[in-house]
Short mmCIF file of C-alpha atoms in Angstrom, two decimals:
data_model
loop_
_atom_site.label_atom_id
_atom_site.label_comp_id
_atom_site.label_asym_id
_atom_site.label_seq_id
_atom_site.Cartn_x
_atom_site.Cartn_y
_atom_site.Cartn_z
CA UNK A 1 5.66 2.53 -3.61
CA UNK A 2 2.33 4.06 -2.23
CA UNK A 3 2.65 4.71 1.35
CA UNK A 4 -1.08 5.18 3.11
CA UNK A 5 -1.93 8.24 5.17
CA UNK A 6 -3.75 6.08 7.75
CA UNK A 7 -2.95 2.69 7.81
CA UNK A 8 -5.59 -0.03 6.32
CA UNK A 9 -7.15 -2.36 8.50
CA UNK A 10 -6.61 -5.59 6.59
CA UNK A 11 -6.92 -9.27 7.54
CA UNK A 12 -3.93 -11.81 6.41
CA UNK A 13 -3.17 -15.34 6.53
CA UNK A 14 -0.93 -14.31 10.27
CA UNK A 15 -4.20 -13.10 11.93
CA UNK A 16 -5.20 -8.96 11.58
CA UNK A 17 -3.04 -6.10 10.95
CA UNK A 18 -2.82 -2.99 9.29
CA UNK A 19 -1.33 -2.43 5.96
CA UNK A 20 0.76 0.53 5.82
CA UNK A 21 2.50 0.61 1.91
CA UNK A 22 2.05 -1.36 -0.85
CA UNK A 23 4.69 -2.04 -3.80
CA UNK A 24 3.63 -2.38 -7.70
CA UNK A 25 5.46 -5.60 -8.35
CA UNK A 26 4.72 -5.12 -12.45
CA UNK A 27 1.93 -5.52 -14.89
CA UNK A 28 1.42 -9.49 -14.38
CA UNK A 29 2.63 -10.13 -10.78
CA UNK A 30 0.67 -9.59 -7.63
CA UNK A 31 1.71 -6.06 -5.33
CA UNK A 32 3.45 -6.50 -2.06
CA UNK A 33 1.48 -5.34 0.65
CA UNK A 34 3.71 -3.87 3.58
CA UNK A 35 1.42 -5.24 7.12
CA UNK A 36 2.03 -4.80 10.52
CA UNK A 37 0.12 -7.36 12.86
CA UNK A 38 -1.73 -6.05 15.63
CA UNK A 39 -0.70 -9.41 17.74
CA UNK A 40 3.09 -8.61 18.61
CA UNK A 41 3.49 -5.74 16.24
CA UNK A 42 5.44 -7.96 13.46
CA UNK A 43 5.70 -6.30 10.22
CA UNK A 44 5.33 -8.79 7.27
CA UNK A 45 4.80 -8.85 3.59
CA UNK A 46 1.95 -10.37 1.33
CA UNK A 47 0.90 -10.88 -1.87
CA UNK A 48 -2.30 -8.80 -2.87
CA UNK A 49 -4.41 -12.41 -3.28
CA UNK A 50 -3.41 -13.15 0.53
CA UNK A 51 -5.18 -9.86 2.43
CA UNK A 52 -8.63 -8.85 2.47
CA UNK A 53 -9.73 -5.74 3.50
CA UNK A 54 -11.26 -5.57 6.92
CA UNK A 55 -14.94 -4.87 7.59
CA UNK A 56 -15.59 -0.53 6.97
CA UNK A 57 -18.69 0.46 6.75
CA UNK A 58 -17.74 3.66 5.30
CA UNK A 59 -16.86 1.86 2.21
CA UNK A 60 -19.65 -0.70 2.46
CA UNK A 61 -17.75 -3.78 3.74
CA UNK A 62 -18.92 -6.18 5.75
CA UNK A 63 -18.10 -9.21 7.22
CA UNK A 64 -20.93 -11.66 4.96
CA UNK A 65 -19.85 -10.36 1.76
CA UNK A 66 -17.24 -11.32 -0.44
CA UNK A 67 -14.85 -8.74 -1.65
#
């Protein structure tokens, strides 16, 4: 389990949240991403192919390109 310093801004199938730890599920399976939703503060988990991390442009993300 990595548990984040400052919580990632991410954006998930729910609407946007922030992920705060992520779970290595093993070598062939997708990590569990730990995300609390900033609409009612509900804490869910995600696969890693269902969250995209939200626009930063410290590390050059923006919304028109594909990550």
């Amino acid at each position: 389990m990595l548990e984040f310093n400052s919580p990632i801004p991410v954006v998930t199938p729910k609407g946007n949240g922030y992920a705060i730890y992520v779970t290595n599920s093993g070598t062939f399976e997708n990590d569990i991403w730990t995300i609390v939703l900033e609409d009612g503060g509900n804490i869910l988990h995600f696969r890693s192919d269902q969250i995209r991390i939200y626009k930063n442009a410290t590390f050059d993300i923006n919304e028109n390109k594909n990550i």
